mmCIF file of C-alpha atoms in Angstrom:
data_model
loop_
_atom_site.group_PDB
_atom_site.id
_atom_site.type_symbol
_atom_site.label_atom_id
_atom_site.label_comp_id
_atom_site.label_asym_id
_atom_site.label_seq_id
_atom_site.Cartn_x
_atom_site.Cartn_y
_atom_site.Cartn_z
ATOM 1 C CA MET A 1 1.959 7.767 9.254
ATOM 2 C CA THR A 2 1.477 4.954 11.759
ATOM 3 C CA VAL A 3 0.217 7.408 14.362
ATOM 4 C CA ALA A 4 -2.315 8.750 11.840
ATOM 5 C CA TYR A 5 -3.487 5.185 11.188
ATOM 6 C CA TYR A 6 -4.219 4.666 14.886
ATOM 7 C CA LEU A 7 -6.085 7.980 15.020
ATOM 8 C CA LEU A 8 -8.241 7.448 11.901
ATOM 9 C CA PRO A 9 -11.967 7.238 12.675
ATOM 10 C CA ILE A 10 -12.246 3.796 11.054
ATOM 11 C CA ASN A 11 -15.165 2.844 13.295
ATOM 12 C CA ARG A 12 -17.307 5.237 11.222
ATOM 13 C CA LEU A 13 -16.807 2.953 8.223
ATOM 14 C CA GLY A 14 -17.421 -0.721 7.685
ATOM 15 C CA PRO A 15 -20.485 -2.849 7.051
ATOM 16 C CA HIS A 16 -22.932 -0.295 8.456
ATOM 17 C CA ARG A 17 -21.804 2.271 5.793
ATOM 18 C CA PRO A 18 -20.900 0.109 2.796
ATOM 19 C CA ILE A 19 -21.229 2.724 0.043
ATOM 20 C CA ALA A 20 -19.025 5.280 1.815
ATOM 21 C CA SER A 21 -16.530 2.576 2.827
ATOM 22 C CA TRP A 22 -16.125 1.051 -0.634
ATOM 23 C CA THR A 23 -16.043 4.453 -2.327
ATOM 24 C CA LEU A 24 -13.300 5.683 -0.014
ATOM 25 C CA PHE A 25 -11.347 2.431 -0.423
ATOM 26 C CA VAL A 26 -11.497 2.502 -4.242
ATOM 27 C CA LEU A 27 -10.738 6.227 -4.497
ATOM 28 C CA ALA A 28 -7.765 5.921 -2.131
ATOM 29 C CA LEU A 29 -6.284 3.006 -4.091
ATOM 30 C CA MET A 30 -6.883 4.740 -7.425
ATOM 31 C CA GLY A 31 -5.276 7.930 -6.148
ATOM 32 C CA ILE A 32 -2.213 6.122 -4.821
ATOM 33 C CA ALA A 33 -1.944 4.046 -8.003
ATOM 34 C CA SER A 34 -2.056 7.160 -10.195
ATOM 35 C CA LEU A 35 0.661 8.831 -8.118
ATOM 36 C CA LEU A 36 2.798 5.667 -8.294
ATOM 37 C CA LEU A 37 2.336 5.533 -12.075
ATOM 38 C CA LYS A 38 3.365 9.195 -12.352
ATOM 39 C CA GLU A 39 6.551 8.487 -10.384
ATOM 40 C CA ILE A 40 7.288 5.424 -12.504
ATOM 41 C CA ARG A 41 6.766 7.458 -15.689
ATOM 42 C CA ASP A 42 9.028 10.246 -14.442
ATOM 43 C CA VAL A 43 11.796 7.746 -13.649
ATOM 44 C CA LEU A 44 11.481 5.998 -17.010
ATOM 45 C CA LEU A 45 11.530 9.314 -18.866
ATOM 46 C CA GLU A 46 14.470 10.434 -16.707
ATOM 47 C CA ARG A 47 12.770 13.684 -15.809
ATOM 48 C CA PRO A 48 14.923 16.016 -13.755
ATOM 49 C CA HIS A 49 14.000 16.652 -10.138
ATOM 50 C CA THR A 50 12.284 13.271 -9.846
ATOM 51 C CA ARG A 51 12.386 12.130 -6.205
ATOM 52 C CA PRO A 52 11.132 8.540 -6.213
ATOM 53 C CA GLY A 53 13.259 7.721 -3.170
ATOM 54 C CA MET A 54 11.036 10.025 -1.153
ATOM 55 C CA VAL A 55 7.692 9.644 -2.898
ATOM 56 C CA ILE A 56 7.509 5.893 -3.534
ATOM 57 C CA PRO A 57 8.128 4.804 0.097
ATOM 58 C CA LEU A 58 5.489 7.315 1.214
ATOM 59 C CA LEU A 59 2.978 5.906 -1.274
ATOM 60 C CA VAL A 60 3.788 2.322 -0.250
ATOM 61 C CA GLY A 61 3.169 3.362 3.364
ATOM 62 C CA LEU A 62 -0.167 4.885 2.388
ATOM 63 C CA THR A 63 -1.082 1.681 0.580
ATOM 64 C CA VAL A 64 -0.402 -0.283 3.773
ATOM 65 C CA ILE A 65 -2.557 2.147 5.770
ATOM 66 C CA VAL A 66 -5.449 1.893 3.271
ATOM 67 C CA PHE A 67 -5.457 -1.911 3.348
ATOM 68 C CA ALA A 68 -4.976 -2.129 7.118
ATOM 69 C CA SER A 69 -7.863 0.303 7.652
ATOM 70 C CA THR A 70 -10.043 -1.701 5.293
ATOM 71 C CA TYR A 71 -9.228 -4.974 7.042
ATOM 72 C CA TYR A 72 -9.956 -3.448 10.431
ATOM 73 C CA ALA A 73 -13.310 -2.103 9.209
ATOM 74 C CA LEU A 74 -14.142 -5.478 7.635
ATOM 75 C CA ALA A 75 -13.270 -7.303 10.849
ATOM 76 C CA THR A 76 -16.188 -5.580 12.577
ATOM 77 C CA HIS A 77 -18.493 -7.646 10.378
ATOM 78 C CA PRO A 78 -18.862 -11.139 11.896
ATOM 79 C CA GLY A 79 -17.357 -13.971 9.887
ATOM 80 C CA GLN A 80 -14.944 -11.924 7.760
ATOM 81 C CA PHE A 81 -11.707 -12.632 9.658
ATOM 82 C CA LYS A 82 -10.403 -15.158 12.142
ATOM 83 C CA GLY A 83 -7.836 -13.676 14.523
ATOM 84 C CA LEU A 84 -8.144 -10.010 13.528
ATOM 85 C CA TYR A 85 -9.431 -7.950 16.454
ATOM 86 C CA THR A 86 -7.344 -4.788 16.732
ATOM 87 C CA ARG A 87 -5.768 -2.160 14.514
ATOM 88 C CA THR A 88 -2.411 -3.742 15.242
ATOM 89 C CA ASP A 89 -3.765 -7.083 14.005
ATOM 90 C CA ALA A 90 -4.934 -5.393 10.803
ATOM 91 C CA LEU A 91 -1.583 -3.680 10.262
ATOM 92 C CA TYR A 92 0.237 -6.937 10.976
ATOM 93 C CA PHE A 93 -1.969 -8.872 8.529
ATOM 94 C CA THR A 94 -1.417 -6.232 5.832
ATOM 95 C CA ILE A 95 2.366 -6.364 6.177
ATOM 96 C CA VAL A 96 2.428 -10.171 6.344
ATOM 97 C CA THR A 97 0.316 -10.299 3.172
ATOM 98 C CA LEU A 98 2.473 -7.678 1.440
ATOM 99 C CA ALA A 99 5.602 -9.632 2.317
ATOM 100 C CA THR A 100 3.925 -12.866 1.127
ATOM 101 C CA VAL A 101 4.865 -14.547 4.403
ATOM 102 C CA GLY A 102 1.398 -15.746 5.387
ATOM 103 C CA TYR A 103 1.835 -17.069 8.917
ATOM 104 C CA GLY A 104 -1.773 -18.258 9.039
ATOM 105 C CA ASP A 105 -2.610 -16.842 12.466
ATOM 106 C CA ILE A 106 -5.005 -14.350 10.883
ATOM 107 C CA THR A 107 -7.108 -15.581 8.003
ATOM 108 C CA PRO A 108 -9.759 -14.000 5.830
ATOM 109 C CA SER A 109 -12.752 -16.319 6.184
ATOM 110 C CA GLY A 110 -15.533 -14.237 4.628
ATOM 111 C CA GLN A 111 -15.893 -13.706 0.905
ATOM 112 C CA THR A 112 -15.468 -9.924 1.141
ATOM 113 C CA ALA A 113 -12.299 -10.245 3.216
ATOM 114 C CA ARG A 114 -10.909 -12.747 0.724
ATOM 115 C CA VAL A 115 -11.656 -10.448 -2.205
ATOM 116 C CA VAL A 116 -9.927 -7.509 -0.498
ATOM 117 C CA THR A 117 -6.938 -9.722 0.333
ATOM 118 C CA MET A 118 -6.720 -10.830 -3.309
ATOM 119 C CA MET A 119 -6.942 -7.174 -4.337
ATOM 120 C CA GLN A 120 -4.016 -6.357 -2.047
ATOM 121 C CA ILE A 121 -1.931 -9.156 -3.539
ATOM 122 C CA LEU A 122 -2.697 -8.078 -7.118
ATOM 123 C CA TYR A 123 -2.194 -4.401 -6.286
ATOM 124 C CA SER A 124 1.176 -5.250 -4.768
ATOM 125 C CA PHE A 125 2.236 -7.318 -7.773
ATOM 126 C CA VAL A 126 1.299 -4.637 -10.270
ATOM 127 C CA PHE A 127 1.851 -1.249 -8.667
ATOM 128 C CA LEU A 128 4.273 -1.774 -5.819
ATOM 129 C CA THR A 129 6.550 -4.076 -7.806
ATOM 130 C CA ALA A 130 6.640 -1.621 -10.709
ATOM 131 C CA ALA A 131 7.374 1.250 -8.332
ATOM 132 C CA ALA A 132 10.162 -0.673 -6.592
ATOM 133 C CA THR A 133 11.656 -1.563 -9.979
ATOM 134 C CA ALA A 134 11.586 2.090 -11.092
ATOM 135 C CA LEU A 135 13.169 3.177 -7.821
ATOM 136 C CA ALA A 136 15.922 0.566 -8.158
ATOM 137 C CA GLN A 137 16.504 1.623 -11.778
ATOM 138 C CA GLN A 138 16.923 5.246 -10.785
ATOM 139 C CA MET A 139 19.267 4.359 -7.941
ATOM 140 C CA ARG A 140 21.430 2.247 -10.289
ATOM 141 C CA ALA A 141 21.553 5.097 -12.803
ATOM 142 C CA ARG A 142 22.630 7.582 -10.130
ATOM 143 C CA LEU A 143 25.286 5.237 -8.775
ATOM 144 C CA SER A 144 26.640 4.632 -12.290
ATOM 145 C CA GLU A 145 26.665 8.370 -12.913
ATOM 146 C CA ARG A 146 28.607 8.995 -9.694
ATOM 147 C CA ALA A 147 31.017 6.177 -10.420
ATOM 148 C CA GLY A 148 31.632 7.647 -13.876
ATOM 149 C CA ARG A 149 32.358 11.089 -12.420
ATOM 150 C CA ASN A 150 34.680 9.648 -9.778
ATOM 151 C CA GLY A 151 36.524 7.549 -12.386
ATOM 152 C CA ARG A 152 37.265 10.638 -14.495
ATOM 153 C CA SER A 153 38.797 12.583 -11.609
#
């Protein structure tokens, strides 16, 4: 997934193609959010053959790629970011924001960059936290089930 991120033609997006950029950004986040919600629902309903341990980490990775790509495209517009110059900077900033570490070496200075950063924080609180909770719930249930089977032997 990281290799794909470095190969994405992000330079075709950004401030010189705002409609295409924002449409792609919103559609990607909506698509990932709907897939996360489906996984969460399947875990809560205890549907058989649910594989959140495989699907949820993949979707979290895609979320990171979407935000990192967006930050990199935004950084091409003067005044949006201080300290963000490369794809690695954008990926780093995305992960630091997701982890709520906030080192301060890269900062969103433009209004658009700040809005996207706030969107990432809210998206993480709502969707990624719910997905991680569902994944943990399913793992606990499976461990309890295994412990129950082993205790009966």
